[in-house]
Structures are given as structure tokens and as C-alpha cells.
CSV table of C-alpha atoms in Angstrom, one decimal:
chain,number,residue,atom,x,y,z
A,84,MET,CA,33.4,132.0,143.8
A,85,LYS,CA,33.5,127.8,143.4
A,86,LYS,CA,32.6,128.6,139.9
A,87,GLN,CA,35.6,130.7,139.8
A,88,ILE,CA,37.4,128.5,142.1
A,89,LEU,CA,36.3,125.4,139.7
A,90,SER,CA,36.8,127.2,136.7
A,91,ALA,CA,40.2,128.4,137.0
A,92,THR,CA,41.4,125.0,138.3
A,93,VAL,CA,40.3,123.0,135.1
A,94,LEU,CA,42.0,125.8,133.5
A,95,LEU,CA,45.8,125.2,134.7
A,96,LEU,CA,45.3,121.3,134.2
A,97,VAL,CA,44.4,122.2,130.7
A,98,LEU,CA,47.4,124.3,130.5
A,99,LEU,CA,49.5,121.5,132.3
A,100,SER,CA,48.4,119.1,129.7
A,101,LEU,CA,49.4,121.0,126.9
A,102,GLY,CA,53.2,121.5,128.8
A,103,SER,CA,53.1,117.3,128.9
A,104,GLY,CA,52.1,117.1,125.2
A,105,CYS,CA,55.3,119.2,123.7
A,106,ASN,CA,57.8,117.9,123.0
A,107,LYS,CA,61.2,119.3,122.8
A,108,GLY,CA,63.2,120.7,119.5
A,109,GLY,CA,59.8,119.4,118.0
A,110,SER,CA,60.3,115.8,117.2
A,111,PRO,CA,57.5,114.1,118.0
A,112,TYR,CA,59.2,111.1,119.5
A,113,TYR,CA,60.8,112.9,121.7
A,114,LYS,CA,59.9,111.1,124.4
A,115,SER,CA,60.8,107.6,123.4
A,116,GLN,CA,64.9,109.0,122.0
A,117,GLY,CA,67.2,106.3,124.0
A,118,THR,CA,65.2,105.4,126.3
A,119,GLU,CA,62.1,102.9,124.6
A,120,THR,CA,62.1,101.1,121.8
A,121,VAL,CA,59.1,100.0,119.1
A,122,GLN,CA,59.1,96.0,119.1
A,123,TYR,CA,58.9,94.2,115.9
A,124,ASN,CA,57.7,90.9,115.6
A,125,GLY,CA,60.9,88.8,113.3
A,126,THR,CA,64.4,89.6,112.7
A,127,VAL,CA,66.5,92.2,111.7
A,128,LEU,CA,66.8,91.5,108.4
A,129,GLN,CA,62.6,90.6,107.8
A,130,TYR,CA,62.1,94.6,109.6
A,131,LEU,CA,64.9,96.0,107.3
A,132,GLU,CA,63.0,93.9,103.9
A,133,SER,CA,59.8,95.2,105.5
A,134,GLN,CA,60.8,99.2,104.9
A,135,LYS,CA,60.1,99.2,101.3
A,136,GLY,CA,61.3,102.9,100.3
A,137,VAL,CA,63.5,102.9,103.2
A,138,TYR,CA,66.4,100.7,104.1
A,139,ASP,CA,66.4,99.5,99.8
A,140,SER,CA,70.3,100.3,99.2
A,141,MET,CA,71.5,98.2,102.4
A,142,VAL,CA,69.6,95.2,101.8
A,143,VAL,CA,70.8,94.4,98.3
A,144,VAL,CA,74.5,94.9,100.1
A,145,ILE,CA,73.7,92.6,102.6
A,146,LYS,CA,72.1,89.7,100.0
A,147,ARG,CA,75.6,89.9,98.7
A,148,PHE,CA,77.3,88.4,101.4
A,149,PRO,CA,75.7,84.8,102.6
A,150,HIS,CA,77.4,85.0,105.6
A,151,PHE,CA,75.4,88.3,106.9
A,152,VAL,CA,72.2,87.1,105.3
A,153,THR,CA,72.8,83.8,108.1
A,154,LEU,CA,74.2,86.3,110.6
A,155,LEU,CA,70.9,88.9,110.1
A,156,SER,CA,67.8,85.9,109.6
A,157,SER,CA,69.5,84.0,113.0
A,158,PRO,CA,69.0,83.8,116.8
A,159,GLY,CA,71.3,85.9,118.5
A,160,SER,CA,71.8,90.0,120.5
A,161,MET,CA,73.2,92.1,118.5
A,162,THR,CA,73.0,96.0,117.1
A,163,VAL,CA,72.4,97.3,114.0
A,164,PHE,CA,72.8,101.1,112.1
A,165,ALA,CA,70.1,101.1,110.0
A,166,ILE,CA,71.4,103.1,106.9
A,167,PRO,CA,68.6,104.7,104.8
A,168,ASN,CA,68.4,105.0,101.1
A,169,ALA,CA,69.8,108.5,100.9
A,170,ALA,CA,73.5,108.1,102.6
A,171,PHE,CA,73.7,105.3,99.4
A,172,GLN,CA,72.6,107.6,96.8
A,173,VAL,CA,75.5,109.7,98.4
A,174,ALA,CA,78.4,107.6,98.1
A,175,VAL,CA,77.5,106.5,94.5
A,176,THR,CA,77.2,110.3,93.3
A,177,ASN,CA,80.4,111.1,95.0
A,178,PHE,CA,81.8,108.4,94.2
A,179,ASN,CA,80.6,108.4,90.0
A,180,ARG,CA,81.8,112.1,90.3
A,181,GLU,CA,85.4,110.4,90.8
A,182,ARG,CA,85.0,108.2,88.1
A,183,ALA,CA,84.3,111.2,85.5
A,184,LYS,CA,87.4,112.3,86.2
A,185,LEU,CA,89.6,108.8,85.3
A,186,ASP,CA,86.9,108.6,82.2
A,187,SER,CA,86.2,105.5,83.9
A,188,ALA,CA,82.0,103.9,83.6
A,189,PRO,CA,79.8,104.7,86.5
A,190,LEU,CA,79.4,101.8,89.0
A,191,TYR,CA,76.4,100.8,90.7
A,192,PHE,CA,74.9,98.7,93.8
A,193,SER,CA,72.6,97.0,91.6
A,194,PRO,CA,72.3,96.1,88.4
A,195,ASN,CA,69.1,97.5,88.1
A,196,ASN,CA,70.5,100.8,88.4
A,197,LEU,CA,73.2,100.6,86.0
A,198,SER,CA,72.9,104.1,83.5
A,199,ARG,CA,75.0,103.2,80.4
A,200,PRO,CA,76.1,99.6,78.7
A,201,ASP,CA,79.7,100.5,80.4
A,202,SER,CA,78.0,100.0,84.0
A,203,GLY,CA,79.3,98.5,85.9
A,204,MET,CA,78.6,97.0,90.4
A,205,PHE,CA,80.7,98.1,93.0
A,206,HIS,CA,83.8,95.5,93.8
A,207,TYR,CA,82.3,92.9,96.5
A,208,LEU,CA,85.5,93.4,99.0
A,209,GLY,CA,84.7,96.5,99.4
A,210,LEU,CA,81.2,96.6,100.1
A,211,GLU,CA,82.1,93.4,102.8
A,212,LYS,CA,83.9,95.5,104.9
A,213,LEU,CA,81.9,98.5,104.8
A,214,ILE,CA,78.5,97.4,105.2
A,215,ALA,CA,80.0,95.4,108.6
A,216,ARG,CA,80.9,98.7,109.7
A,217,TYR,CA,77.6,99.1,110.8
A,218,ILE,CA,77.0,96.1,112.8
A,219,PHE,CA,78.5,94.3,116.6
A,220,ASN,CA,77.7,91.5,118.4
A,221,LYS,CA,76.5,92.7,121.7
A,222,VAL,CA,73.7,95.4,122.2
A,223,TYR,CA,74.3,99.0,123.1
A,224,THR,CA,71.6,101.1,124.2
A,225,TYR,CA,71.2,104.9,124.5
A,226,GLU,CA,71.7,103.9,128.4
A,227,GLU,CA,74.7,101.9,128.0
A,228,LEU,CA,77.4,104.2,126.0
A,229,GLU,CA,76.0,106.8,128.2
A,230,PRO,CA,78.3,106.6,131.4
A,231,SER,CA,81.1,107.8,129.6
A,232,SER,CA,82.2,111.2,127.9
A,233,ILE,CA,84.5,109.5,125.0
A,234,GLY,CA,81.8,106.1,123.7
A,235,PHE,CA,83.5,102.9,123.6
A,236,ARG,CA,85.5,101.5,120.9
A,237,SER,CA,83.7,98.4,120.2
A,238,PRO,CA,84.9,96.4,117.4
A,239,SER,CA,82.3,95.4,114.3
A,240,ILE,CA,81.5,91.8,113.3
A,241,LEU,CA,84.6,91.5,110.7
A,242,GLY,CA,86.5,93.1,113.5
A,243,TYR,CA,86.6,96.8,112.7
A,244,ASP,CA,87.1,99.2,115.6
A,245,MET,CA,84.3,101.7,115.6
A,246,ASN,CA,83.3,104.5,118.8
A,247,LEU,CA,79.5,104.8,120.0
A,248,ARG,CA,79.0,107.6,122.2
A,249,ALA,CA,76.1,108.6,123.8
A,250,VAL,CA,74.9,112.1,123.0
A,251,GLN,CA,72.4,113.9,124.6
A,252,GLN,CA,71.8,117.3,122.1
A,253,ASN,CA,71.0,120.9,122.6
A,254,ALA,CA,67.0,122.0,123.1
A,255,VAL,CA,65.3,124.8,121.8
A,256,GLY,CA,66.2,127.6,124.5
A,257,ALA,CA,68.1,125.1,127.4
A,258,ILE,CA,71.5,123.2,126.5
A,259,LYS,CA,72.1,120.1,126.4
A,260,ASP,CA,68.2,119.0,127.2
A,261,GLY,CA,67.0,117.7,124.1
A,262,PRO,CA,67.1,114.5,121.9
A,263,LYS,CA,69.1,111.7,122.6
A,264,VAL,CA,70.9,110.6,119.7
A,265,ILE,CA,73.9,107.6,119.6
A,266,GLU,CA,77.3,108.9,117.3
A,267,LEU,CA,79.0,106.8,115.6
A,268,SER,CA,82.7,107.0,114.7
A,269,ASP,CA,85.0,105.4,112.0
A,270,MET,CA,88.4,105.4,113.7
A,271,ASN,CA,89.8,105.0,111.0
A,272,ASN,CA,92.6,102.8,113.1
A,273,SER,CA,93.5,106.0,114.4
A,274,ILE,CA,93.3,106.5,118.2
A,275,PHE,CA,92.9,110.1,117.5
A,276,ASN,CA,89.3,112.2,116.9
A,277,ARG,CA,90.6,114.2,114.9
A,278,PHE,CA,90.8,111.4,112.2
A,279,TRP,CA,87.2,110.2,113.2
A,280,LYS,CA,84.1,110.3,111.0
A,281,SER,CA,81.2,110.3,112.4
A,282,ALA,CA,77.6,109.6,111.7
A,283,LEU,CA,74.6,109.9,114.7
A,284,THR,CA,71.8,107.8,115.3
A,285,SER,CA,68.2,110.4,113.9
A,286,THR,CA,65.9,110.9,116.9
A,287,ILE,CA,63.2,108.5,116.5
A,288,ALA,CA,63.1,105.5,118.7
A,289,ALA,CA,65.2,102.2,118.2
A,290,VAL,CA,63.6,99.0,116.6
A,291,GLN,CA,63.8,96.1,118.8
A,292,THR,CA,63.6,93.2,116.6
A,293,SER,CA,64.0,89.5,117.8
A,294,ASN,CA,67.7,88.8,117.3
A,295,ALA,CA,68.7,93.2,117.5
A,296,LEU,CA,68.1,96.5,118.5
A,297,VAL,CA,67.9,98.5,115.4
A,298,HIS,CA,69.1,102.1,115.6
A,299,THR,CA,68.4,104.2,112.5
A,300,LEU,CA,71.0,106.2,110.9
A,301,THR,CA,70.4,110.5,110.3
A,302,GLN,CA,69.1,111.4,106.6
A,303,ASN,CA,72.6,113.3,106.0
A,304,HIS,CA,75.0,110.1,106.5
A,305,GLU,CA,77.2,108.9,103.6
A,306,PHE,CA,77.4,105.4,104.0
A,307,GLY,CA,81.2,104.0,104.2
A,308,PHE,CA,81.9,107.3,107.0
A,309,ALA,CA,83.4,109.7,104.2
A,310,SER,CA,86.2,107.4,103.1
A,311,PHE,CA,83.6,104.8,100.4
A,312,THR,CA,84.9,106.7,97.5
A,313,ASP,CA,89.2,106.2,98.5
A,314,LYS,CA,88.1,102.0,99.0
A,315,LEU,CA,86.1,101.7,95.7
A,316,LEU,CA,87.5,103.8,93.7
A,317,GLU,CA,91.4,101.9,94.4
A,318,PRO,CA,90.1,99.5,97.5
A,319,ALA,CA,92.7,98.1,99.6
A,320,TRP,CA,92.7,95.7,102.0
A,321,ASP,CA,91.9,96.3,105.8
A,322,ARG,CA,95.1,96.3,108.3
A,323,THR,CA,93.6,96.1,111.2
A,324,GLY,CA,95.8,93.8,113.0
A,325,TRP,CA,98.9,93.3,110.4
A,326,THR,CA,102.2,93.2,112.9
A,327,PRO,CA,105.6,94.1,111.9
A,328,ILE,CA,107.7,91.2,112.7
A,329,ALA,CA,111.5,92.7,112.3
A,330,TRP,CA,113.3,96.0,110.7
A,331,HIS,CA,116.6,97.0,109.4
A,332,SER,CA,116.3,99.4,112.2
A,333,GLN,CA,113.8,102.1,114.0
A,334,TYR,CA,114.0,106.1,115.1
A,335,LEU,CA,111.5,107.4,117.5
A,336,GLY,CA,110.6,111.1,117.7
A,337,SER,CA,107.4,113.0,117.5
A,338,TRP,CA,106.8,111.5,114.1
A,339,GLY,CA,105.8,108.1,115.5
A,340,GLY,CA,109.3,106.6,114.2
A,341,THR,CA,107.8,102.3,114.1
A,342,VAL,CA,107.0,100.5,111.7
A,343,ALA,CA,103.5,100.5,113.0
A,344,HIS,CA,103.3,104.2,112.1
A,345,ALA,CA,103.4,103.3,108.7
A,346,LEU,CA,100.5,101.2,108.9
A,347,ASP,CA,97.9,103.6,111.1
A,348,ASN,CA,96.3,105.7,109.1
A,349,ASP,CA,98.2,109.3,110.4
A,350,GLY,CA,99.5,111.3,107.9
A,351,ASP,CA,101.4,112.9,110.1
A,352,THR,CA,103.5,109.4,111.7
A,353,ARG,CA,105.9,107.4,109.5
A,354,TRP,CA,108.5,104.5,109.8
A,355,HIS,CA,111.4,106.4,110.1
A,356,THR,CA,115.2,105.0,110.3
A,357,LEU,CA,118.4,105.8,112.4
A,358,THR,CA,120.0,109.1,111.5
A,359,SER,CA,122.6,108.7,113.4
A,360,ASN,CA,125.9,106.0,111.9
A,361,PRO,CA,122.7,104.3,110.5
A,362,PRO,CA,122.9,100.4,108.9
A,363,PRO,CA,123.9,101.1,104.7
A,364,LEU,CA,121.7,100.7,102.7
A,365,PRO,CA,118.6,98.4,101.7
A,366,LEU,CA,116.7,99.2,104.5
A,367,PHE,CA,114.0,96.9,104.8
A,368,PHE,CA,111.2,96.1,107.2
A,369,THR,CA,109.0,93.1,107.8
A,370,VAL,CA,105.3,93.0,107.7
A,371,ASP,CA,102.6,89.5,108.8
A,372,MET,CA,98.9,90.7,107.8
A,373,LYS,CA,98.1,88.0,109.8
A,374,LYS,CA,96.2,85.8,107.0
A,375,THR,CA,97.3,84.7,103.2
A,376,LEU,CA,95.7,87.6,101.3
A,377,LEU,CA,95.2,87.9,97.2
A,378,ILE,CA,97.7,91.5,96.3
A,379,GLY,CA,97.2,93.4,93.3
A,380,GLY,CA,99.5,95.8,94.4
A,381,VAL,CA,100.7,98.0,96.4
A,382,THR,CA,100.0,102.3,97.2
A,383,ILE,CA,103.4,104.2,99.2
A,384,GLN,CA,102.8,107.3,100.1
A,385,CYS,CA,106.2,109.8,101.1
A,386,ARG,CA,106.8,112.0,103.2
A,387,LYS,CA,104.7,114.9,102.6
A,388,ASP,CA,104.5,117.6,105.1
A,389,GLY,CA,107.8,119.7,103.8
A,390,GLY,CA,111.0,117.8,103.7
A,391,HIS,CA,111.3,114.6,101.8
A,392,ASP,CA,114.8,113.7,102.1
A,393,GLY,CA,115.2,110.1,102.5
A,394,SER,CA,111.8,109.8,100.5
A,395,PRO,CA,112.5,105.5,98.9
A,396,VAL,CA,112.3,106.2,95.8
A,397,ASP,CA,113.7,103.1,94.6
A,398,PHE,CA,112.1,100.3,96.1
A,399,THR,CA,111.2,96.4,96.0
A,400,VAL,CA,108.3,94.5,97.7
A,401,GLU,CA,108.6,91.2,98.4
A,402,PHE,CA,106.2,88.5,99.5
A,403,ALA,CA,105.9,85.2,101.5
A,404,PRO,CA,103.1,82.8,101.6
A,405,GLU,CA,102.2,81.4,104.7
A,406,GLY,CA,104.1,78.5,106.7
A,407,ALA,CA,107.2,79.7,104.4
A,408,ASN,CA,110.4,79.6,106.6
A,409,LEU,CA,111.6,83.3,105.9
A,410,ALA,CA,115.1,83.4,106.5
A,411,ASP,CA,114.8,81.0,103.0
A,412,SER,CA,115.9,84.3,100.4
A,413,SER,CA,113.7,81.2,98.1
A,414,VAL,CA,110.9,81.8,99.3
A,415,TRP,CA,110.1,85.1,98.5
A,416,THR,CA,108.4,86.7,95.5
A,417,ARG,CA,110.1,90.1,94.5
A,418,GLN,CA,108.6,93.5,92.4
A,419,ARG,CA,111.2,96.7,91.8
A,420,PHE,CA,109.4,99.7,91.3
A,421,SER,CA,110.6,103.3,91.4
A,422,TYR,CA,108.9,106.8,90.9
A,423,PRO,CA,108.4,108.9,87.6
A,424,PRO,CA,112.5,110.3,87.1
A,425,ASP,CA,111.8,113.4,87.3
A,426,GLY,CA,111.1,113.2,91.2
A,427,SER,CA,108.0,116.0,91.4
A,428,THR,CA,105.4,113.8,92.7
A,429,ILE,CA,107.4,112.8,94.8
A,430,LYS,CA,104.8,114.0,97.9
A,431,LEU,CA,101.5,112.5,95.9
A,432,PRO,CA,100.5,108.9,97.2
A,433,HIS,CA,101.6,106.7,93.9
A,434,LYS,CA,99.9,103.3,92.7
A,435,PHE,CA,101.9,100.3,91.4
A,436,TYR,CA,100.6,96.9,90.6
A,437,PHE,CA,102.3,93.7,90.0
A,438,THR,CA,101.0,91.2,87.0
A,439,PRO,CA,100.1,88.9,87.8
A,440,LYS,CA,98.7,89.4,91.6
A,441,VAL,CA,100.7,87.6,94.4
A,442,GLU,CA,98.7,85.4,97.1
A,443,ALA,CA,100.9,85.9,100.6
A,444,ARG,CA,100.8,86.6,104.0
A,445,TYR,CA,103.9,88.5,104.7
A,446,PHE,CA,105.7,90.8,102.8
A,447,ARG,CA,109.3,93.0,103.0
A,448,PHE,CA,109.6,96.4,101.6
A,449,VAL,CA,112.9,96.8,101.0
A,450,VAL,CA,114.4,100.9,100.4
A,451,ASN,CA,116.6,100.3,97.4
A,452,GLN,CA,117.4,104.4,97.1
A,453,VAL,CA,116.2,107.2,98.2
A,454,PHE,CA,115.6,110.9,97.5
A,455,SER,CA,117.9,113.6,99.0
A,456,GLY,CA,118.4,116.5,96.9
A,457,ARG,CA,118.7,114.8,93.7
A,458,LEU,CA,116.2,112.1,93.0
A,459,TYR,CA,117.9,109.1,93.2
A,460,THR,CA,120.4,109.0,96.2
A,461,ASP,CA,122.0,106.5,98.2
A,462,ARG,CA,122.6,108.0,101.5
A,463,PRO,CA,121.8,105.6,103.9
A,464,TYR,CA,118.4,106.6,106.4
A,465,SER,CA,114.5,106.2,105.1
A,466,ASN,CA,111.2,106.8,106.3
A,467,LEU,CA,106.9,106.5,104.3
A,468,ASP,CA,104.7,107.5,105.9
A,469,GLU,CA,102.1,105.1,104.6
A,470,ILE,CA,102.1,101.4,103.0
A,471,TRP,CA,99.1,99.9,101.5
A,472,MET,CA,98.7,97.0,100.4
A,473,LEU,CA,95.7,97.0,96.6
A,474,TYR,CA,93.1,93.7,96.2
């Protein structure tokens, strides 16, 4: 009898031991997700460099910018979301597919990858703004993010707002009992999460280096949060912080209506002028871009929701330098543009280029004529979904 009891006890202990060694979701890292880290004796840049064949593309991009190299090699307390090579490969493939449609040569991150004599490299400025979205001057662990169900809005190192959220995934046979991961979201300058693009960290434990906590993104992420092609194909300046400082009129409604709504990346909102006793044409608004930029062109998106009466089809873009007396008309540089005369493409975003490029801190958008049943009219109201300044 004693032998039977002893055998049963041993069997029970073995079964318990096997059960505790199992991992929900099939990941060998399950126990370390969100709660434990792997220590690395070196800086975050040294860690990324040491992972040959894993983060090579991320290192190539970082090393294009000396200030990023200095930051990631210096003492500090940062969070870095490590981007696997596959994420860059997806971005490059999608980008060059669109380049081919324009009969343009492919572009790459490294000169070693140039596939034909007319191949080139990606625009440095666009890459700088995108890679910065994965680096934060604060340590974010899963536990710190866990209390909020909607996540935490946080500026990345160049001031662009991202959202970080702790996510408890489902396990086999159980809801929210699986891997703990972090969701990193590009907010697209919008408070509405339907416009956000998100990526999840992998189930591999975070790595603590001497100056940063490193979370690894999944292999199916696309570098740039699915905006890589748009931003690099025709790179536009980041509008974060741009502030309207003057306007002819604004008309609040379900569509927004303020000048700020033409700068918010929300296709459902727009700047709209008064329709009752409106001021006469020309109509205008003025924006402070907060620093001097080299402007190579402008893209405007007229109202595209079906009713495009009031869309500006003849307009002037004016620029003034930092420190200028904006009340003095002589300080403004002006370039005038108009849509094609048939009006067939009025709902599409249009790009207009400057020759030569203009250095400015302020711009003024002036509506000369608008669409209203026929292309050009002096009907005195206007609206605009979005306006971007190009490099």
C-alpha cells in the first residue's frame, strides 16, 4: 500500500511539473512576456549591431543620422522598438511597386542593394522622421502601460505623437490569458483611432541594454506604419505643431470647419468659410509652421465627399520668412496655381511645384476662385480638406 501511495505521489508531481513547463500559445517565451527582460551589456546601438541578420536595415538607417547614433550610444533611459529586416523589405517592395507605375527607378536603403544603374537611395529627411517614431525618451514596460485600456499618448524623439498600449492576447481555450505584448500605434495626427496604424511587439522577452529597453516588433510589420510609400514617394513636411494664426472666416459644423481641420490628416473634416453673408473673394488663412522649412511644392485635397462646391480651383500660396512683419505685403513671396480647366480631377489630391524652392516659416493660402457647377466662379465661400507642404 505504501509503495502504491508513493508511486501515485511521484506520478502527481511529474504531471504537475510537466504542466508548469507548458506554455500557453505555444511560445517558449511565454513566462517572460511583459514581466521579465534579458540583460545586454552594452548600448542599444551595440545591441542592434550585434544581432546580425535581424536588425541590419534599422542600423543602416540610424547610421545615416549622426545625432541618432550619438543618442543611441549615450547614457540614458529610452524605449526603442526594434524593427526586423522583414519590415523594411515589405516597405521597399511596396514602394518600388508604386515607383514602377510611375516609370521611375527603384530606391533602396543601402547602395549595396542598387539593382540597376539608375537606382537611387531614399530621401534622408523622410527616413529620419519615420525611424524616429520607434524611439522614445522614456522607459515603457508592459506593467507601466497595463493600467490604461486605451494606452498612453507619448511623443517620440522628434515630437511626433504615438500611442503605446499593453495588450493581453488570447490563449488556446481562454480569453486574454495568452501572451502579453505592446501595441505601438502611429496616430496620424488624429485623436480618432480609426485613423491609426498599429504594430505589435513579438512574444520574445524585452532586452534591457545600458541605456534603453528594447521591444521587438513582429515580422509582419511594415516599416513606416503603412505610410512609408506615401511619405517617401512624395515626401511632405510633418505638420505637427503647425498653428493657424489668421483667417478670413471659419464656419463650424459636423465637418469641423476651422483652419486646423485642414492640417489634421482627417479626410472627414475640413476648413470651411462662412456661407451666410460671407466675405468677398479672395479668402485666405495663414499658418505658422514653427520653424523655417525649404518648401518645394504644395499638395491640396479639395472636398471629396460628393459635394465639392466651394473647392478652390484657382489659388495663390504665399510665403514669409521668420521674423518678418506679416502685415507688410512686400515680405511675402507668391506663386499662383489652378486646376485643369475641365474640373474632372477636382476630388483628387493635386501637387503643385515651386521653381525655385522657397525658404519660409509662414504660409498663406489664398483662394481666388472656386468651383460651383462650373469650374471658375466668384461665389464667395470656400472649403479645403487638407493642405501639405512638400520637400
